[in-house]
Short mmCIF file of C-alpha atoms in Angstrom, two decimals:
data_model
loop_
_atom_site.label_atom_id
_atom_site.label_comp_id
_atom_site.label_asym_id
_atom_site.label_seq_id
_atom_site.Cartn_x
_atom_site.Cartn_y
_atom_site.Cartn_z
CA MET A 1 40.57 -64.28 -22.66
CA THR A 2 42.97 -61.94 -20.18
CA GLY A 3 42.91 -62.76 -16.65
CA SER A 4 41.12 -58.74 -15.92
CA GLN A 5 38.64 -60.12 -18.76
CA ARG A 6 38.08 -63.47 -16.86
CA LEU A 7 37.94 -61.24 -13.17
CA ASP A 8 35.46 -58.95 -14.63
CA ALA A 9 32.94 -62.42 -15.94
CA LEU A 10 33.87 -64.12 -12.92
CA TRP A 11 32.31 -61.23 -10.25
CA LYS A 12 29.82 -59.59 -12.77
CA LYS A 13 27.40 -60.77 -10.60
CA GLY A 14 28.67 -59.32 -7.47
CA THR A 15 29.50 -56.09 -9.11
CA ASP A 16 25.77 -56.28 -10.74
CA PHE A 17 24.33 -56.52 -7.24
CA LEU A 18 26.19 -53.98 -5.35
CA GLY A 19 26.42 -51.34 -8.26
CA SER A 20 30.62 -50.73 -7.80
CA GLU A 21 32.94 -51.31 -10.02
CA TYR A 22 34.86 -54.04 -7.77
CA ALA A 23 33.05 -56.63 -6.10
CA ILE A 24 35.09 -56.06 -3.19
CA LEU A 25 32.98 -55.24 0.06
CA GLY A 26 34.58 -53.51 3.12
CA GLY A 27 33.54 -55.70 6.52
CA ALA A 28 31.83 -53.28 9.10
CA MET A 29 34.27 -52.91 11.69
CA THR A 30 32.58 -50.95 14.67
CA TRP A 31 34.73 -47.85 15.54
CA VAL A 32 36.58 -48.49 12.28
CA SER A 33 34.09 -48.53 9.28
CA GLU A 34 32.74 -45.07 9.43
CA ARG A 35 32.74 -42.28 6.84
CA ASN A 36 36.06 -42.01 5.74
CA LEU A 37 37.11 -45.21 5.22
CA VAL A 38 33.56 -46.68 3.75
CA SER A 39 33.46 -42.90 1.30
CA ALA A 40 37.18 -43.83 1.00
CA ILE A 41 36.48 -47.98 -0.57
CA SER A 42 33.68 -46.75 -2.82
CA ASN A 43 35.34 -44.10 -4.15
CA ALA A 44 37.94 -46.59 -4.90
CA GLY A 45 35.80 -48.94 -6.65
CA GLY A 46 34.83 -51.07 -4.07
CA PHE A 47 31.78 -51.23 -1.51
CA GLY A 48 31.89 -49.33 1.90
CA VAL A 49 29.71 -50.30 4.45
CA ILE A 50 29.08 -48.31 7.61
CA ALA A 51 29.43 -50.15 10.67
CA CYS A 52 25.90 -49.40 12.82
CA GLY A 53 27.14 -51.07 15.79
CA GLY A 54 25.97 -49.14 19.13
CA MET A 55 25.10 -46.10 17.37
CA THR A 56 21.51 -44.37 18.04
CA PRO A 57 19.47 -43.96 15.26
CA GLU A 58 20.32 -39.98 15.37
CA LEU A 59 24.21 -40.78 14.72
CA LEU A 60 22.98 -43.09 12.14
CA SER A 61 21.68 -40.32 10.60
CA GLN A 62 24.51 -38.26 10.85
CA GLU A 63 26.65 -41.08 9.61
CA ILE A 64 24.73 -41.72 6.43
CA ALA A 65 24.45 -38.28 5.37
CA ALA A 66 28.10 -37.22 5.88
CA THR A 67 29.15 -40.44 3.88
CA ARG A 68 27.05 -39.26 1.10
CA GLU A 69 28.73 -35.96 1.05
CA MET A 70 32.26 -37.75 0.69
CA THR A 71 30.87 -40.64 -1.86
CA ASP A 72 28.52 -40.06 -4.88
CA LYS A 73 28.94 -44.27 -5.63
CA PRO A 74 27.09 -47.03 -3.56
CA PHE A 75 27.49 -48.20 -0.27
CA GLY A 76 25.49 -50.07 2.82
CA VAL A 77 24.52 -49.93 6.53
CA ASN A 78 25.10 -53.05 8.52
CA LEU A 79 22.81 -53.29 11.64
CA ILE A 80 22.83 -55.76 14.01
CA THR A 81 19.75 -57.99 14.33
CA LEU A 82 19.90 -57.75 18.46
CA HIS A 83 19.94 -54.12 18.70
CA PRO A 84 17.27 -52.61 21.06
CA ASP A 85 16.28 -50.17 18.20
CA ILE A 86 16.92 -51.77 15.34
CA ASP A 87 13.42 -50.51 14.36
CA ASN A 88 14.40 -47.10 13.94
CA LEU A 89 17.55 -47.54 12.58
CA ILE A 90 15.43 -49.01 9.93
CA ALA A 91 13.40 -46.62 9.52
CA VAL A 92 16.86 -44.33 9.43
CA CYS A 93 18.36 -46.09 6.62
CA ARG A 94 14.45 -46.20 5.03
CA GLU A 95 14.31 -41.76 5.51
CA HIS A 96 17.85 -42.15 3.21
CA ASN A 97 17.01 -44.71 0.75
CA VAL A 98 20.23 -46.70 1.67
CA SER A 99 20.22 -48.80 -0.81
CA HIS A 100 21.99 -52.13 0.64
CA VAL A 101 21.09 -53.11 4.06
CA VAL A 102 23.63 -55.72 5.83
CA LEU A 103 22.00 -57.95 8.77
CA ALA A 104 24.42 -59.72 11.24
CA GLY A 105 24.54 -61.22 14.77
CA GLY A 106 22.35 -63.18 14.92
CA LEU A 107 19.00 -65.33 12.69
CA PRO A 108 16.91 -61.41 11.87
CA ALA A 109 13.17 -61.26 12.55
CA VAL A 110 10.61 -61.20 9.61
CA SER A 111 9.43 -58.03 10.73
CA SER A 112 13.21 -56.74 10.10
CA ILE A 113 13.80 -57.83 6.49
CA LYS A 114 9.58 -56.96 5.75
CA ALA A 115 10.74 -53.36 6.56
CA ILE A 116 14.12 -53.32 4.78
CA LYS A 117 12.20 -55.23 1.73
CA ASP A 118 9.31 -52.87 1.93
CA PHE A 119 11.16 -49.77 0.91
CA GLY A 120 13.34 -51.39 -1.73
CA ALA A 121 16.49 -51.93 -0.48
CA LYS A 122 18.57 -55.23 -1.23
CA LEU A 123 19.42 -57.49 1.66
CA MET A 124 22.47 -58.68 2.73
CA CYS A 125 22.71 -61.23 5.58
CA PHE A 126 25.25 -63.67 7.38
CA ALA A 127 24.70 -67.11 6.76
CA PRO A 128 27.06 -69.37 9.24
CA ALA A 129 25.76 -72.73 7.61
CA VAL A 130 23.90 -74.42 4.79
CA SER A 131 20.51 -74.63 6.87
CA LEU A 132 20.81 -71.22 7.66
CA ALA A 133 21.39 -69.65 4.14
CA LYS A 134 18.57 -71.83 2.24
CA LYS A 135 16.25 -70.15 4.95
CA LEU A 136 17.47 -66.79 4.71
CA ILE A 137 16.89 -67.14 0.62
CA ARG A 138 13.16 -68.37 1.75
CA VAL A 139 12.74 -65.42 4.07
CA GLY A 140 14.08 -62.61 1.48
CA ALA A 141 17.70 -62.12 1.75
CA ASP A 142 18.67 -60.84 -1.54
CA ALA A 143 22.60 -61.91 -1.20
CA LEU A 144 24.39 -63.79 1.68
CA VAL A 145 27.77 -63.44 3.69
CA ILE A 146 29.80 -66.22 4.26
CA GLU A 147 32.38 -65.75 7.31
CA GLY A 148 35.09 -68.01 8.64
CA MET A 149 36.26 -68.23 11.92
CA GLU A 150 39.74 -67.01 10.39
CA ALA A 151 37.93 -63.84 10.52
CA GLY A 152 37.93 -60.55 13.16
CA GLY A 153 36.07 -59.69 15.31
CA HIS A 154 33.27 -61.91 16.56
CA ILE A 155 33.34 -65.71 15.27
CA GLY A 156 32.06 -68.80 14.29
CA PRO A 157 33.57 -72.35 14.00
CA VAL A 158 33.81 -73.62 10.80
CA SER A 159 36.78 -71.90 9.18
CA THR A 160 35.78 -69.97 5.45
CA SER A 161 37.31 -72.59 3.38
CA VAL A 162 35.33 -75.36 4.72
CA LEU A 163 31.99 -72.98 4.59
CA ALA A 164 32.82 -72.22 0.74
CA GLN A 165 32.72 -75.85 0.44
CA GLU A 166 29.35 -76.64 1.94
CA ILE A 167 27.60 -73.32 1.14
CA LEU A 168 28.63 -72.38 -2.63
CA PRO A 169 27.60 -75.47 -4.32
CA VAL A 170 24.21 -75.33 -2.84
CA VAL A 171 23.22 -71.62 -3.21
CA ALA A 172 25.64 -69.70 -5.20
CA ASP A 173 23.21 -70.13 -8.34
CA GLN A 174 20.31 -68.30 -6.20
CA VAL A 175 21.40 -65.05 -4.95
CA PRO A 176 25.15 -63.91 -5.18
CA VAL A 177 27.42 -65.23 -1.87
CA PHE A 178 30.55 -63.06 -1.02
CA VAL A 179 33.12 -64.89 0.86
CA ALA A 180 34.87 -63.80 4.19
CA GLY A 181 37.25 -64.29 6.61
CA GLY A 182 40.92 -64.25 6.75
CA ILE A 183 41.28 -63.08 2.93
CA GLY A 184 44.54 -60.60 2.60
CA ARG A 185 45.21 -60.83 -0.82
CA GLY A 186 43.92 -61.17 -4.42
CA GLU A 187 44.89 -64.83 -5.48
CA ALA A 188 42.19 -65.80 -2.73
CA ILE A 189 39.33 -63.68 -4.08
CA ALA A 190 39.97 -65.38 -7.61
CA GLY A 191 40.05 -68.74 -5.68
CA TYR A 192 36.92 -68.24 -3.99
CA LEU A 193 35.17 -66.46 -7.64
CA GLU A 194 36.43 -69.89 -9.48
CA MET A 195 34.08 -71.54 -6.28
CA GLY A 196 31.12 -69.78 -7.39
CA ALA A 197 31.24 -66.76 -5.26
CA ALA A 198 30.14 -63.32 -6.07
CA GLY A 199 32.61 -61.55 -4.79
CA ALA A 200 34.63 -61.16 -0.98
CA GLN A 201 34.56 -59.15 1.53
CA LEU A 202 37.94 -57.77 3.65
CA GLY A 203 37.88 -56.05 7.07
CA THR A 204 41.61 -56.28 8.38
CA ARG A 205 42.95 -55.09 5.33
CA PHE A 206 41.85 -51.91 5.16
CA VAL A 207 42.30 -51.12 9.19
CA VAL A 208 45.82 -49.52 8.08
CA ALA A 209 44.02 -47.69 5.06
CA HIS A 210 45.50 -43.81 5.15
CA GLU A 211 41.81 -42.93 5.48
CA CYS A 212 41.21 -45.12 8.42
CA ILE A 213 40.83 -42.91 11.38
CA ALA A 214 41.90 -46.09 13.75
CA HIS A 215 44.52 -44.57 16.66
CA GLU A 216 48.21 -44.81 14.67
CA ARG A 217 48.88 -47.88 17.61
CA PHE A 218 46.21 -49.67 17.12
CA LYS A 219 47.05 -49.77 12.97
CA ARG A 220 51.00 -50.55 14.24
CA ALA A 221 50.12 -53.43 16.12
CA PHE A 222 48.35 -54.93 12.94
CA ILE A 223 51.38 -53.93 10.53
CA ARG A 224 53.84 -56.00 13.64
CA GLY A 225 50.86 -58.68 13.85
CA ASN A 226 51.41 -62.17 12.17
CA ALA A 227 48.43 -64.56 11.84
CA ARG A 228 49.42 -66.14 15.25
CA ASP A 229 49.52 -63.74 17.51
CA ALA A 230 45.05 -63.49 15.97
CA ILE A 231 43.68 -65.16 18.83
CA ALA A 232 39.98 -66.53 19.55
CA SER A 233 38.99 -65.34 22.83
CA VAL A 234 38.70 -69.11 25.15
CA GLN A 235 35.65 -70.12 27.37
CA ILE A 236 36.89 -71.75 30.58
CA ASP A 237 33.91 -72.81 31.91
CA SER A 238 30.72 -74.04 29.89
CA LYS A 239 28.33 -72.90 32.47
CA PHE A 240 29.32 -69.70 31.94
CA PRO A 241 29.46 -69.08 27.69
CA VAL A 242 31.59 -66.63 26.22
CA ILE A 243 30.93 -65.48 22.10
CA PRO A 244 34.40 -66.29 21.19
CA VAL A 245 36.14 -63.07 19.67
CA ARG A 246 39.18 -62.99 17.58
CA ALA A 247 42.11 -60.29 18.68
CA LEU A 248 45.65 -59.72 18.38
CA ARG A 249 46.75 -61.24 22.14
CA ASN A 250 47.78 -58.86 24.54
CA GLU A 251 47.45 -58.26 28.36
CA GLY A 252 43.68 -57.83 27.72
CA THR A 253 43.26 -61.17 26.59
CA GLU A 254 45.46 -62.48 29.60
CA GLN A 255 44.00 -61.01 32.01
CA PHE A 256 39.93 -62.43 30.60
CA MET A 257 41.75 -65.53 31.38
CA ARG A 258 42.49 -64.70 34.92
CA THR A 259 39.08 -62.90 35.07
CA GLN A 260 36.96 -65.50 33.81
CA GLN A 261 38.90 -67.87 36.75
CA GLU A 262 38.47 -65.33 39.38
CA VAL A 263 34.71 -65.12 39.17
CA LEU A 264 34.16 -69.16 38.26
CA THR A 265 35.70 -69.25 42.19
CA LYS A 266 33.73 -66.62 43.49
CA TYR A 267 30.25 -68.42 42.29
CA GLN A 268 31.87 -71.95 43.27
CA ASN A 269 32.31 -70.20 46.35
CA ALA A 270 28.56 -68.78 46.44
CA GLU A 271 29.56 -65.59 46.65
CA LEU A 272 28.12 -64.76 43.42
CA THR A 273 25.40 -66.19 41.55
CA GLN A 274 25.43 -67.54 38.39
CA ASP A 275 23.97 -64.28 36.82
CA GLU A 276 26.27 -62.28 38.50
CA ALA A 277 28.92 -64.33 37.84
CA GLN A 278 27.96 -64.18 34.07
CA MET A 279 27.47 -60.31 34.12
CA GLN A 280 31.32 -59.57 35.14
CA ILE A 281 32.13 -62.03 32.40
CA GLU A 282 30.32 -60.27 29.51
CA HIS A 283 31.08 -56.70 31.41
CA PHE A 284 34.79 -57.59 30.84
CA TRP A 285 35.35 -56.46 27.48
CA GLY A 286 33.01 -53.04 27.92
CA GLY A 287 34.51 -50.44 25.82
CA ALA A 288 37.49 -52.52 25.30
CA LEU A 289 37.51 -52.08 21.44
CA ARG A 290 36.70 -48.02 21.74
CA ARG A 291 39.84 -47.96 23.75
CA ALA A 292 42.03 -49.64 20.97
CA VAL A 293 40.56 -48.45 18.18
CA VAL A 294 39.93 -44.60 19.26
CA ASP A 295 42.20 -44.31 22.15
CA GLY A 296 45.12 -46.26 21.12
CA ASP A 297 45.33 -48.42 24.47
CA ILE A 298 46.60 -51.83 22.69
CA GLU A 299 47.68 -53.13 25.89
CA THR A 300 44.34 -53.50 27.96
CA GLY A 301 41.93 -53.02 24.97
CA SER A 302 40.75 -55.30 22.34
CA VAL A 303 42.59 -54.98 19.32
CA MET A 304 40.20 -57.26 17.14
CA ALA A 305 42.17 -58.65 13.89
CA GLY A 306 41.53 -61.74 11.58
CA GLN A 307 44.06 -64.18 10.63
CA SER A 308 45.22 -62.70 7.51
CA VAL A 309 46.65 -59.47 10.06
CA GLY A 310 50.33 -61.27 8.99
CA MET A 311 49.02 -59.93 5.02
CA VAL A 312 49.15 -56.06 6.07
CA LYS A 313 52.78 -54.77 5.69
CA THR A 314 52.24 -51.29 5.30
CA GLU A 315 49.58 -48.56 5.77
CA MET A 316 48.64 -47.05 2.35
CA PRO A 317 45.87 -45.44 0.47
CA THR A 318 42.51 -47.28 0.33
CA ALA A 319 42.60 -47.10 -3.43
CA ASP A 320 46.27 -48.43 -3.44
CA ILE A 321 44.93 -51.62 -1.30
CA ILE A 322 42.13 -52.32 -3.82
CA ASN A 323 44.56 -51.82 -6.78
CA GLU A 324 46.72 -54.40 -5.69
CA LEU A 325 44.01 -57.30 -4.72
CA VAL A 326 42.77 -56.47 -8.21
CA GLU A 327 46.02 -56.84 -9.86
CA GLN A 328 46.61 -59.83 -7.63
CA ALA A 329 43.31 -61.30 -8.75
CA ILE A 330 44.26 -60.74 -12.31
CA THR A 331 47.78 -62.15 -12.62
CA TYR A 332 46.14 -65.78 -10.42
CA LEU A 333 43.66 -65.96 -13.48
CA SER A 334 45.78 -64.47 -16.22
#
């Protein structure tokens, strides 16, 4: 069996589920994973995923329609479970007959799962632990994504390699499981496939695609960056929890540390209540991702990137990125 044949056999469960040529998903990145990049990934044989983020139902509807104008290949929509208008966003997916819906950002409500399953979409959910993986399958998840702390953006506490070892042997025979976080080369994809994964999800690698609309300064920051530059935000006091976010170190990350200390001091001096102090901390990064991605403010904006950023060397067409990943996987398996 050739390397190409082995690869096709290993990720057949994933390609059958996605309806794509390759079981490579584009990670849903807010402000980045929109019609241009999503359609480019799908057209190149992968599986693009629209990042709904904080979109209104009207904006999501426009984005789905625009993406359909740019590709006739399958793609999905990523919805945040805590979005205040989640029910109407699901309704938009139903109206557009979206084939795959990804729920992220927390344990989905039973009502959300039912609404998605009722219109025939395939449901994908993030599973950060074995117990949650089992529960999600019980309540109706058709596939899982396990994402390690090496990923960019909001992260959990466990590495990709550990999650894969914990979860794949337990549930990979029940539903397709896609591995994410810190993946930048095809050899890694092939390795996880051999462990039982159905495919892989990559985000950071696609930021520097020609078709990605991110600001040129944002892309250059990725090309200059290395794994050690992609750091997780730090919480300095347990009374004020901070959900860790992995991004490239810049003036913004340093200022965030100073802001936490200043807010903590004001709280200790009774100048702020605990709720007021928590709100100031949470509002620090408000709009920071948009400033970085859209406006190119890579000094004070949030340049969310995974640790695989060190493998991002040059801007190239999306199709070339995917072809390179596939060729690396084939060579590894040959």
